[in-house]
PDB file of C-alpha atoms in Angstrom:
ATOM      1  CA  MET U   1      25.023 -29.316  -7.899  1.00  0.00           C
ATOM      2  CA  LYS U   2      22.300 -26.994  -9.165  1.00  0.00           C
ATOM      3  CA  LEU U   3      23.514 -24.359 -11.620  1.00  0.00           C
ATOM      4  CA  VAL U   4      21.392 -21.407 -12.666  1.00  0.00           C
ATOM      5  CA  ARG U   5      21.493 -18.237 -14.715  1.00  0.00           C
ATOM      6  CA  TYR U   6      19.600 -15.277 -13.316  1.00  0.00           C
ATOM      7  CA  GLY U   7      18.749 -11.714 -14.288  1.00  0.00           C
ATOM      8  CA  ASN U   8      17.094  -9.879 -17.158  1.00  0.00           C
ATOM      9  CA  PRO U   9      16.899 -11.575 -20.584  1.00  0.00           C
ATOM     10  CA  GLY U  10      20.227 -11.339 -22.362  1.00  0.00           C
ATOM     11  CA  LYS U  11      21.999 -10.159 -19.217  1.00  0.00           C
ATOM     12  CA  GLU U  12      21.873 -13.287 -17.081  1.00  0.00           C
ATOM     13  CA  LYS U  13      24.599 -13.996 -14.535  1.00  0.00           C
ATOM     14  CA  PRO U  14      25.830 -17.447 -13.465  1.00  0.00           C
ATOM     15  CA  GLY U  15      24.848 -18.816 -10.082  1.00  0.00           C
ATOM     16  CA  LEU U  16      24.200 -21.924  -8.064  1.00  0.00           C
ATOM     17  CA  ILE U  17      21.637 -23.060  -5.532  1.00  0.00           C
ATOM     18  CA  ASP U  18      23.304 -23.958  -2.238  1.00  0.00           C
ATOM     19  CA  ALA U  19      22.341 -26.739   0.191  1.00  0.00           C
ATOM     20  CA  ASP U  20      19.875 -24.394   1.914  1.00  0.00           C
ATOM     21  CA  GLY U  21      18.122 -23.527  -1.346  1.00  0.00           C
ATOM     22  CA  LYS U  22      19.660 -20.054  -1.532  1.00  0.00           C
ATOM     23  CA  LEU U  23      20.920 -18.459  -4.738  1.00  0.00           C
ATOM     24  CA  ARG U  24      24.660 -17.734  -4.792  1.00  0.00           C
ATOM     25  CA  ASP U  25      26.439 -15.620  -7.391  1.00  0.00           C
ATOM     26  CA  LEU U  26      29.180 -17.273  -9.487  1.00  0.00           C
ATOM     27  CA  SER U  27      30.197 -14.201 -11.508  1.00  0.00           C
ATOM     28  CA  ALA U  28      33.638 -14.009  -9.876  1.00  0.00           C
ATOM     29  CA  VAL U  29      34.307 -17.652 -10.715  1.00  0.00           C
ATOM     30  CA  VAL U  30      32.931 -18.192 -14.240  1.00  0.00           C
ATOM     31  CA  LYS U  31      31.718 -15.886 -16.987  1.00  0.00           C
ATOM     32  CA  ASP U  32      28.569 -17.911 -17.668  1.00  0.00           C
ATOM     33  CA  ILE U  33      27.083 -21.410 -17.568  1.00  0.00           C
ATOM     34  CA  GLY U  34      27.728 -22.456 -21.141  1.00  0.00           C
ATOM     35  CA  PRO U  35      29.708 -24.945 -23.229  1.00  0.00           C
ATOM     36  CA  ASP U  36      33.058 -24.090 -21.625  1.00  0.00           C
ATOM     37  CA  GLN U  37      31.721 -24.734 -18.114  1.00  0.00           C
ATOM     38  CA  LEU U  38      30.022 -28.090 -18.776  1.00  0.00           C
ATOM     39  CA  GLY U  39      32.943 -30.498 -19.077  1.00  0.00           C
ATOM     40  CA  ASP U  40      33.874 -32.796 -16.203  1.00  0.00           C
ATOM     41  CA  ALA U  41      36.974 -30.802 -15.225  1.00  0.00           C
ATOM     42  CA  ALA U  42      35.132 -27.469 -15.195  1.00  0.00           C
ATOM     43  CA  LEU U  43      32.252 -28.891 -13.176  1.00  0.00           C
ATOM     44  CA  ALA U  44      34.657 -30.506 -10.718  1.00  0.00           C
ATOM     45  CA  LYS U  45      36.228 -27.092 -10.142  1.00  0.00           C
ATOM     46  CA  LEU U  46      32.810 -25.617  -9.321  1.00  0.00           C
ATOM     47  CA  ARG U  47      32.017 -28.562  -7.081  1.00  0.00           C
ATOM     48  CA  ARG U  48      35.108 -27.816  -4.964  1.00  0.00           C
ATOM     49  CA  LEU U  49      33.955 -24.271  -4.194  1.00  0.00           C
ATOM     50  CA  LYS U  50      33.066 -23.365  -0.630  1.00  0.00           C
ATOM     51  CA  THR U  51      29.553 -22.202  -1.430  1.00  0.00           C
ATOM     52  CA  ALA U  52      29.158 -20.385   1.902  1.00  0.00           C
ATOM     53  CA  THR U  53      31.788 -17.890   0.739  1.00  0.00           C
ATOM     54  CA  LEU U  54      29.947 -17.013  -2.470  1.00  0.00           C
ATOM     55  CA  PRO U  55      27.823 -13.835  -2.484  1.00  0.00           C
ATOM     56  CA  LEU U  56      24.146 -14.322  -1.702  1.00  0.00           C
ATOM     57  CA  VAL U  57      21.730 -12.952  -4.290  1.00  0.00           C
ATOM     58  CA  LYS U  58      19.004 -10.865  -2.702  1.00  0.00           C
ATOM     59  CA  GLY U  59      15.342 -11.051  -3.614  1.00  0.00           C
ATOM     60  CA  SER U  60      13.852 -13.367  -6.212  1.00  0.00           C
ATOM     61  CA  PRO U  61      15.370 -12.471  -9.568  1.00  0.00           C
ATOM     62  CA  ARG U  62      14.125 -13.869 -12.855  1.00  0.00           C
ATOM     63  CA  LEU U  63      15.707 -17.167 -13.812  1.00  0.00           C
ATOM     64  CA  GLY U  64      16.847 -17.626 -17.389  1.00  0.00           C
ATOM     65  CA  SER U  65      17.663 -20.829 -19.196  1.00  0.00           C
ATOM     66  CA  PRO U  66      20.267 -22.573 -17.032  1.00  0.00           C
ATOM     67  CA  VAL U  67      22.447 -23.131 -20.114  1.00  0.00           C
ATOM     68  CA  ALA U  68      23.813 -20.426 -22.408  1.00  0.00           C
ATOM     69  CA  GLY U  69      25.108 -20.905 -25.937  1.00  0.00           C
ATOM     70  CA  VAL U  70      22.989 -23.930 -26.851  1.00  0.00           C
ATOM     71  CA  GLY U  71      24.181 -25.070 -30.271  1.00  0.00           C
ATOM     72  CA  LYS U  72      21.562 -27.714 -30.983  1.00  0.00           C
ATOM     73  CA  PHE U  73      18.147 -28.265 -29.412  1.00  0.00           C
ATOM     74  CA  ILE U  74      17.319 -31.871 -30.294  1.00  0.00           C
ATOM     75  CA  ALA U  75      13.975 -33.483 -29.499  1.00  0.00           C
ATOM     76  CA  ILE U  76      12.746 -37.062 -29.320  1.00  0.00           C
ATOM     77  CA  GLY U  77       9.143 -37.787 -30.255  1.00  0.00           C
ATOM     78  CA  LEU U  78       6.751 -40.540 -29.151  1.00  0.00           C
ATOM     79  CA  ASN U  79       9.140 -41.844 -26.487  1.00  0.00           C
ATOM     80  CA  TYR U  80       6.401 -43.041 -24.125  1.00  0.00           C
ATOM     81  CA  ALA U  81       4.184 -45.856 -25.396  1.00  0.00           C
ATOM     82  CA  ASP U  82       1.026 -44.436 -23.820  1.00  0.00           C
ATOM     83  CA  HIS U  83       1.678 -41.014 -25.369  1.00  0.00           C
ATOM     84  CA  ALA U  84       2.124 -42.624 -28.792  1.00  0.00           C
ATOM     85  CA  ALA U  85      -1.222 -44.360 -28.267  1.00  0.00           C
ATOM     86  CA  GLU U  86      -3.046 -41.145 -27.338  1.00  0.00           C
ATOM     87  CA  SER U  87      -1.528 -39.532 -30.452  1.00  0.00           C
ATOM     88  CA  GLY U  88      -2.890 -42.387 -32.578  1.00  0.00           C
ATOM     89  CA  LEU U  89       0.605 -43.402 -33.708  1.00  0.00           C
ATOM     90  CA  PRO U  90       2.488 -46.704 -33.487  1.00  0.00           C
ATOM     91  CA  ILE U  91       5.400 -47.246 -31.103  1.00  0.00           C
ATOM     92  CA  PRO U  92       8.479 -46.239 -33.113  1.00  0.00           C
ATOM     93  CA  PRO U  93      11.099 -48.939 -33.789  1.00  0.00           C
ATOM     94  CA  GLU U  94      13.856 -46.309 -33.465  1.00  0.00           C
ATOM     95  CA  PRO U  95      13.939 -42.908 -31.727  1.00  0.00           C
ATOM     96  CA  VAL U  96      12.022 -40.198 -33.609  1.00  0.00           C
ATOM     97  CA  VAL U  97      14.444 -37.256 -33.877  1.00  0.00           C
ATOM     98  CA  PHE U  98      13.564 -33.676 -34.775  1.00  0.00           C
ATOM     99  CA  MET U  99      14.843 -30.203 -33.929  1.00  0.00           C
ATOM    100  CA  LYS U 100      13.492 -27.318 -31.914  1.00  0.00           C
ATOM    101  CA  ALA U 101      14.850 -23.899 -32.877  1.00  0.00           C
ATOM    102  CA  THR U 102      17.323 -22.535 -30.349  1.00  0.00           C
ATOM    103  CA  SER U 103      15.509 -19.198 -30.644  1.00  0.00           C
ATOM    104  CA  CYS U 104      12.583 -20.730 -28.726  1.00  0.00           C
ATOM    105  CA  ILE U 105      14.674 -21.227 -25.570  1.00  0.00           C
ATOM    106  CA  GLN U 106      13.665 -19.097 -22.583  1.00  0.00           C
ATOM    107  CA  GLY U 107      13.562 -19.063 -18.814  1.00  0.00           C
ATOM    108  CA  PRO U 108      11.389 -21.512 -16.871  1.00  0.00           C
ATOM    109  CA  ASN U 109       8.868 -18.942 -15.704  1.00  0.00           C
ATOM    110  CA  ASP U 110       8.761 -16.630 -18.708  1.00  0.00           C
ATOM    111  CA  ALA U 111       5.393 -16.266 -20.436  1.00  0.00           C
ATOM    112  CA  VAL U 112       4.562 -18.591 -23.326  1.00  0.00           C
ATOM    113  CA  MET U 113       3.290 -16.668 -26.344  1.00  0.00           C
ATOM    114  CA  LEU U 114       0.741 -18.190 -28.700  1.00  0.00           C
ATOM    115  CA  PRO U 115       2.028 -17.953 -32.293  1.00  0.00           C
ATOM    116  CA  LYS U 116       0.159 -15.818 -34.794  1.00  0.00           C
ATOM    117  CA  GLY U 117      -2.836 -17.821 -36.016  1.00  0.00           C
ATOM    118  CA  SER U 118      -2.380 -20.593 -33.454  1.00  0.00           C
ATOM    119  CA  VAL U 119      -5.430 -22.651 -32.530  1.00  0.00           C
ATOM    120  CA  LYS U 120      -3.774 -25.870 -31.317  1.00  0.00           C
ATOM    121  CA  SER U 121      -0.890 -24.982 -28.993  1.00  0.00           C
ATOM    122  CA  ASP U 122      -0.171 -27.749 -26.499  1.00  0.00           C
ATOM    123  CA  TRP U 123       1.979 -28.658 -23.476  1.00  0.00           C
ATOM    124  CA  GLU U 124       4.557 -31.421 -22.888  1.00  0.00           C
ATOM    125  CA  VAL U 125       6.603 -31.902 -19.701  1.00  0.00           C
ATOM    126  CA  GLU U 126       9.924 -33.535 -20.611  1.00  0.00           C
ATOM    127  CA  LEU U 127      13.294 -34.500 -19.179  1.00  0.00           C
ATOM    128  CA  GLY U 128      16.080 -32.402 -20.686  1.00  0.00           C
ATOM    129  CA  VAL U 129      19.618 -33.743 -21.146  1.00  0.00           C
ATOM    130  CA  VAL U 130      22.528 -31.298 -21.440  1.00  0.00           C
ATOM    131  CA  ILE U 131      25.663 -32.544 -23.166  1.00  0.00           C
ATOM    132  CA  GLY U 132      28.949 -31.862 -21.369  1.00  0.00           C
ATOM    133  CA  SER U 133      31.597 -33.194 -23.725  1.00  0.00           C
ATOM    134  CA  ARG U 134      31.946 -33.964 -27.426  1.00  0.00           C
ATOM    135  CA  ALA U 135      30.102 -37.182 -28.290  1.00  0.00           C
ATOM    136  CA  ARG U 136      30.523 -38.929 -31.630  1.00  0.00           C
ATOM    137  CA  TYR U 137      29.605 -42.579 -32.172  1.00  0.00           C
ATOM    138  CA  VAL U 138      29.513 -43.259 -28.431  1.00  0.00           C
ATOM    139  CA  SER U 139      28.286 -46.568 -27.065  1.00  0.00           C
ATOM    140  CA  GLN U 140      25.131 -46.857 -24.996  1.00  0.00           C
ATOM    141  CA  LYS U 141      27.282 -48.178 -22.138  1.00  0.00           C
ATOM    142  CA  ASP U 142      29.407 -45.005 -22.088  1.00  0.00           C
ATOM    143  CA  ALA U 143      26.779 -42.481 -23.175  1.00  0.00           C
ATOM    144  CA  LEU U 144      25.914 -40.991 -19.777  1.00  0.00           C
ATOM    145  CA  ASN U 145      29.566 -40.038 -19.250  1.00  0.00           C
ATOM    146  CA  PHE U 146      29.057 -37.398 -21.946  1.00  0.00           C
ATOM    147  CA  VAL U 147      26.144 -35.789 -20.087  1.00  0.00           C
ATOM    148  CA  ALA U 148      26.740 -32.669 -17.971  1.00  0.00           C
ATOM    149  CA  GLY U 149      23.349 -32.777 -16.297  1.00  0.00           C
ATOM    150  CA  TYR U 150      19.584 -32.664 -16.533  1.00  0.00           C
ATOM    151  CA  CYS U 151      16.765 -30.108 -16.435  1.00  0.00           C
ATOM    152  CA  THR U 152      13.011 -29.729 -16.735  1.00  0.00           C
ATOM    153  CA  ILE U 153      11.674 -28.726 -20.168  1.00  0.00           C
ATOM    154  CA  ASN U 154       8.230 -27.798 -21.447  1.00  0.00           C
ATOM    155  CA  ASP U 155       8.231 -28.887 -25.101  1.00  0.00           C
ATOM    156  CA  VAL U 156       5.437 -26.506 -26.099  1.00  0.00           C
ATOM    157  CA  SER U 157       3.995 -27.541 -29.471  1.00  0.00           C
ATOM    158  CA  GLU U 158       1.575 -26.098 -32.021  1.00  0.00           C
ATOM    159  CA  ARG U 159      -0.206 -29.207 -33.300  1.00  0.00           C
ATOM    160  CA  GLU U 160      -1.700 -27.722 -36.459  1.00  0.00           C
ATOM    161  CA  PHE U 161       1.711 -26.427 -37.540  1.00  0.00           C
ATOM    162  CA  GLN U 162       3.328 -29.719 -36.528  1.00  0.00           C
ATOM    163  CA  ILE U 163       0.897 -32.200 -38.059  1.00  0.00           C
ATOM    164  CA  GLU U 164      -1.419 -30.510 -40.560  1.00  0.00           C
ATOM    165  CA  ARG U 165       0.844 -28.081 -42.394  1.00  0.00           C
ATOM    166  CA  GLY U 166       3.015 -30.616 -44.253  1.00  0.00           C
ATOM    167  CA  GLY U 167       6.688 -31.385 -43.923  1.00  0.00           C
ATOM    168  CA  THR U 168       8.444 -32.196 -40.682  1.00  0.00           C
ATOM    169  CA  TRP U 169       7.396 -31.584 -37.080  1.00  0.00           C
ATOM    170  CA  ASP U 170       9.923 -28.788 -36.617  1.00  0.00           C
ATOM    171  CA  LYS U 171       7.646 -25.924 -37.668  1.00  0.00           C
ATOM    172  CA  GLY U 172       5.255 -26.641 -34.789  1.00  0.00           C
ATOM    173  CA  LYS U 173       8.000 -27.043 -32.205  1.00  0.00           C
ATOM    174  CA  GLY U 174      10.306 -24.052 -32.533  1.00  0.00           C
ATOM    175  CA  CYS U 175       7.979 -21.067 -32.244  1.00  0.00           C
ATOM    176  CA  ASP U 176       9.199 -18.219 -30.034  1.00  0.00           C
ATOM    177  CA  THR U 177       8.899 -19.047 -26.286  1.00  0.00           C
ATOM    178  CA  PHE U 178       8.233 -22.762 -26.997  1.00  0.00           C
ATOM    179  CA  GLY U 179      11.328 -23.967 -25.111  1.00  0.00           C
ATOM    180  CA  PRO U 180      11.267 -23.105 -21.392  1.00  0.00           C
ATOM    181  CA  LEU U 181      14.335 -24.674 -19.723  1.00  0.00           C
ATOM    182  CA  GLY U 182      15.119 -24.908 -16.025  1.00  0.00           C
ATOM    183  CA  PRO U 183      14.841 -23.656 -13.355  1.00  0.00           C
ATOM    184  CA  TRP U 184      18.305 -25.143 -12.910  1.00  0.00           C
ATOM    185  CA  LEU U 185      20.752 -27.590 -14.405  1.00  0.00           C
ATOM    186  CA  VAL U 186      21.319 -30.489 -12.016  1.00  0.00           C
ATOM    187  CA  THR U 187      24.711 -32.080 -12.664  1.00  0.00           C
ATOM    188  CA  ARG U 188      24.728 -35.789 -13.408  1.00  0.00           C
ATOM    189  CA  ASP U 189      26.420 -36.734 -10.120  1.00  0.00           C
ATOM    190  CA  ASP U 190      23.217 -35.635  -8.375  1.00  0.00           C
ATOM    191  CA  VAL U 191      20.991 -37.694 -10.702  1.00  0.00           C
ATOM    192  CA  PRO U 192      22.193 -41.267 -10.168  1.00  0.00           C
ATOM    193  CA  ASN U 193      19.414 -42.770 -12.290  1.00  0.00           C
ATOM    194  CA  PRO U 194      17.691 -40.576 -14.904  1.00  0.00           C
ATOM    195  CA  GLN U 195      15.243 -43.428 -15.523  1.00  0.00           C
ATOM    196  CA  LYS U 196      13.554 -43.086 -12.118  1.00  0.00           C
ATOM    197  CA  LEU U 197      12.217 -39.521 -12.138  1.00  0.00           C
ATOM    198  CA  ALA U 198       8.568 -38.648 -11.507  1.00  0.00           C
ATOM    199  CA  MET U 199       7.143 -35.862 -13.677  1.00  0.00           C
ATOM    200  CA  TRP U 200       3.907 -33.884 -13.814  1.00  0.00           C
ATOM    201  CA  LEU U 201       2.129 -30.947 -15.443  1.00  0.00           C
ATOM    202  CA  ASP U 202      -0.926 -28.970 -14.297  1.00  0.00           C
ATOM    203  CA  LEU U 203      -3.056 -26.642 -16.404  1.00  0.00           C
ATOM    204  CA  ASN U 204      -4.865 -23.994 -14.371  1.00  0.00           C
ATOM    205  CA  GLY U 205      -4.406 -26.115 -11.268  1.00  0.00           C
ATOM    206  CA  THR U 206      -5.746 -29.346 -12.789  1.00  0.00           C
ATOM    207  CA  ARG U 207      -3.377 -32.277 -13.190  1.00  0.00           C
ATOM    208  CA  MET U 208      -2.996 -33.151 -16.878  1.00  0.00           C
ATOM    209  CA  GLN U 209       0.188 -35.206 -17.011  1.00  0.00           C
ATOM    210  CA  THR U 210       1.567 -37.690 -14.499  1.00  0.00           C
ATOM    211  CA  GLY U 211       4.464 -39.881 -15.546  1.00  0.00           C
ATOM    212  CA  ASN U 212       7.869 -41.291 -14.787  1.00  0.00           C
ATOM    213  CA  THR U 213      10.992 -41.563 -16.915  1.00  0.00           C
ATOM    214  CA  ARG U 214      11.115 -45.309 -16.175  1.00  0.00           C
ATOM    215  CA  THR U 215       8.414 -45.789 -18.836  1.00  0.00           C
ATOM    216  CA  MET U 216      10.491 -44.283 -21.640  1.00  0.00           C
ATOM    217  CA  ILE U 217      10.692 -46.513 -24.706  1.00  0.00           C
ATOM    218  CA  PHE U 218      14.291 -45.404 -25.317  1.00  0.00           C
ATOM    219  CA  SER U 219      16.451 -44.564 -22.287  1.00  0.00           C
ATOM    220  CA  VAL U 220      18.613 -41.465 -21.945  1.00  0.00           C
ATOM    221  CA  ALA U 221      21.707 -43.570 -22.615  1.00  0.00           C
ATOM    222  CA  LYS U 222      20.135 -45.024 -25.763  1.00  0.00           C
ATOM    223  CA  ILE U 223      19.070 -41.571 -26.983  1.00  0.00           C
ATOM    224  CA  VAL U 224      22.506 -39.993 -26.486  1.00  0.00           C
ATOM    225  CA  SER U 225      24.225 -42.936 -28.173  1.00  0.00           C
ATOM    226  CA  TYR U 226      21.687 -42.991 -31.014  1.00  0.00           C
ATOM    227  CA  CYS U 227      21.874 -39.267 -31.754  1.00  0.00           C
ATOM    228  CA  SER U 228      25.670 -39.396 -31.724  1.00  0.00           C
ATOM    229  CA  GLN U 229      25.533 -41.770 -34.702  1.00  0.00           C
ATOM    230  CA  PHE U 230      23.951 -39.072 -36.867  1.00  0.00           C
ATOM    231  CA  MET U 231      25.493 -35.841 -35.571  1.00  0.00           C
ATOM    232  CA  THR U 232      28.339 -34.835 -33.308  1.00  0.00           C
ATOM    233  CA  LEU U 233      26.931 -33.785 -29.958  1.00  0.00           C
ATOM    234  CA  LEU U 234      28.783 -30.800 -28.526  1.00  0.00           C
ATOM    235  CA  PRO U 235      28.962 -29.255 -25.050  1.00  0.00           C
ATOM    236  CA  GLY U 236      25.836 -27.214 -24.447  1.00  0.00           C
ATOM    237  CA  ASP U 237      23.633 -29.177 -26.832  1.00  0.00           C
ATOM    238  CA  VAL U 238      20.256 -29.992 -25.282  1.00  0.00           C
ATOM    239  CA  ILE U 239      18.131 -33.092 -25.912  1.00  0.00           C
ATOM    240  CA  THR U 240      14.519 -33.156 -24.768  1.00  0.00           C
ATOM    241  CA  THR U 241      13.490 -36.769 -24.408  1.00  0.00           C
ATOM    242  CA  GLY U 242       9.738 -37.098 -24.918  1.00  0.00           C
ATOM    243  CA  THR U 243       6.580 -36.699 -22.874  1.00  0.00           C
ATOM    244  CA  PRO U 244       4.218 -39.002 -20.962  1.00  0.00           C
ATOM    245  CA  PRO U 245       0.469 -39.062 -21.752  1.00  0.00           C
ATOM    246  CA  GLY U 246      -1.923 -36.272 -20.885  1.00  0.00           C
ATOM    247  CA  VAL U 247      -1.270 -33.709 -23.609  1.00  0.00           C
ATOM    248  CA  GLY U 248      -4.106 -31.626 -25.036  1.00  0.00           C
ATOM    249  CA  LEU U 249      -3.982 -33.443 -28.374  1.00  0.00           C
ATOM    250  CA  GLY U 250      -4.942 -36.675 -26.636  1.00  0.00           C
ATOM    251  CA  MET U 251      -8.005 -35.312 -24.818  1.00  0.00           C
ATOM    252  CA  LYS U 252     -11.488 -36.208 -26.021  1.00  0.00           C
ATOM    253  CA  PRO U 253     -12.286 -33.697 -27.326  1.00  0.00           C
ATOM    254  CA  PRO U 254      -8.816 -32.172 -27.716  1.00  0.00           C
ATOM    255  CA  MET U 255      -7.968 -29.247 -25.434  1.00  0.00           C
ATOM    256  CA  TYR U 256      -5.509 -26.528 -26.357  1.00  0.00           C
ATOM    257  CA  LEU U 257      -3.878 -23.527 -24.720  1.00  0.00           C
ATOM    258  CA  LYS U 258      -5.588 -20.149 -24.660  1.00  0.00           C
ATOM    259  CA  LYS U 259      -4.756 -16.685 -23.416  1.00  0.00           C
ATOM    260  CA  GLY U 260      -4.649 -16.550 -19.623  1.00  0.00           C
ATOM    261  CA  ASP U 261      -3.940 -20.245 -19.056  1.00  0.00           C
ATOM    262  CA  VAL U 262      -1.230 -21.119 -16.542  1.00  0.00           C
ATOM    263  CA  MET U 263       0.996 -24.168 -16.905  1.00  0.00           C
ATOM    264  CA  THR U 264       2.924 -25.484 -13.894  1.00  0.00           C
ATOM    265  CA  LEU U 265       5.191 -28.481 -14.277  1.00  0.00           C
ATOM    266  CA  GLY U 266       8.103 -30.249 -12.692  1.00  0.00           C
ATOM    267  CA  ILE U 267      10.374 -33.263 -12.525  1.00  0.00           C
ATOM    268  CA  GLU U 268      11.542 -34.961  -9.343  1.00  0.00           C
ATOM    269  CA  GLY U 269      14.765 -33.326  -8.159  1.00  0.00           C
ATOM    270  CA  LEU U 270      14.971 -31.011 -11.168  1.00  0.00           C
ATOM    271  CA  GLY U 271      12.671 -28.195 -10.085  1.00  0.00           C
ATOM    272  CA  GLU U 272       9.436 -26.639 -11.253  1.00  0.00           C
ATOM    273  CA  GLN U 273       8.315 -24.188 -13.929  1.00  0.00           C
ATOM    274  CA  ARG U 274       5.331 -21.850 -14.239  1.00  0.00           C
ATOM    275  CA  GLN U 275       4.214 -20.132 -17.458  1.00  0.00           C
ATOM    276  CA  LEU U 276       1.374 -17.747 -18.182  1.00  0.00           C
ATOM    277  CA  VAL U 277       0.009 -18.075 -21.728  1.00  0.00           C
ATOM    278  CA  VAL U 278      -0.165 -14.734 -23.542  1.00  0.00           C
ATOM    279  CA  PRO U 279      -1.400 -13.726 -27.018  1.00  0.00           C
ATOM    280  CA  PHE U 280       0.854 -13.160 -30.008  1.00  0.00           C
ATOM    281  CA  LYS U 281       2.780  -9.918 -30.104  1.00  0.00           C
ATOM    282  CA  LEU U 282       5.495  -8.780 -32.492  1.00  0.00           C
TER     283      LEU U 282
END
């Protein structure tokens, strides 16, 4: 099942993508696609709907983040060995955990804005994991049962802020517009193996990243279990799980985003994104 939220920013409505790829409105069924709609029972109720009876949405409306009310936006760094190598960093013995600000979350095709003073903004295609039920000290064996579904994420990053400005990585990861999610949330029953998903990112039509989640150092199950040892994961929390090689930081010489660039990216079965890079504006 592919769940979406569509409409103008702040006024998104819930919807789903039917078997023919058409957008259907869910407003008469649920108020939104948020924490209360992500548990197994709530998703099972949506799964039983006769989608052909739901109203068709005309045109091509803007898509927002497929999840509303995200409480925590957790990120995992250096989770692909070849990306760690291009970053000049050792393979981590445990998952590297940091936070992206929830205020950076936006729709999959909304413009990405360069922060004020940015000279090293970068791209990262990543698999996103959306938590469906409360997870606290869960085992790796059971971890995927706490997942509602998966989505494509661009973990946009300002490398100077992240690496050269002292402190933790967070300040280079949570700038406004740095968290495009979507286009849809694919429920876990439609992703039988999250460790077999091809992923890619193009910059201005040139392939920069090509990868597959099978080369993750730490699997989705390991990440969910690991994070649940340090914080309670709640419905609607999002975990972005790391990027394969091909980021601008790793180029020789490094290459960074500039006004007018276009990023297109996608993950097998989880849909594609497209973002125009625009200059800073208050």
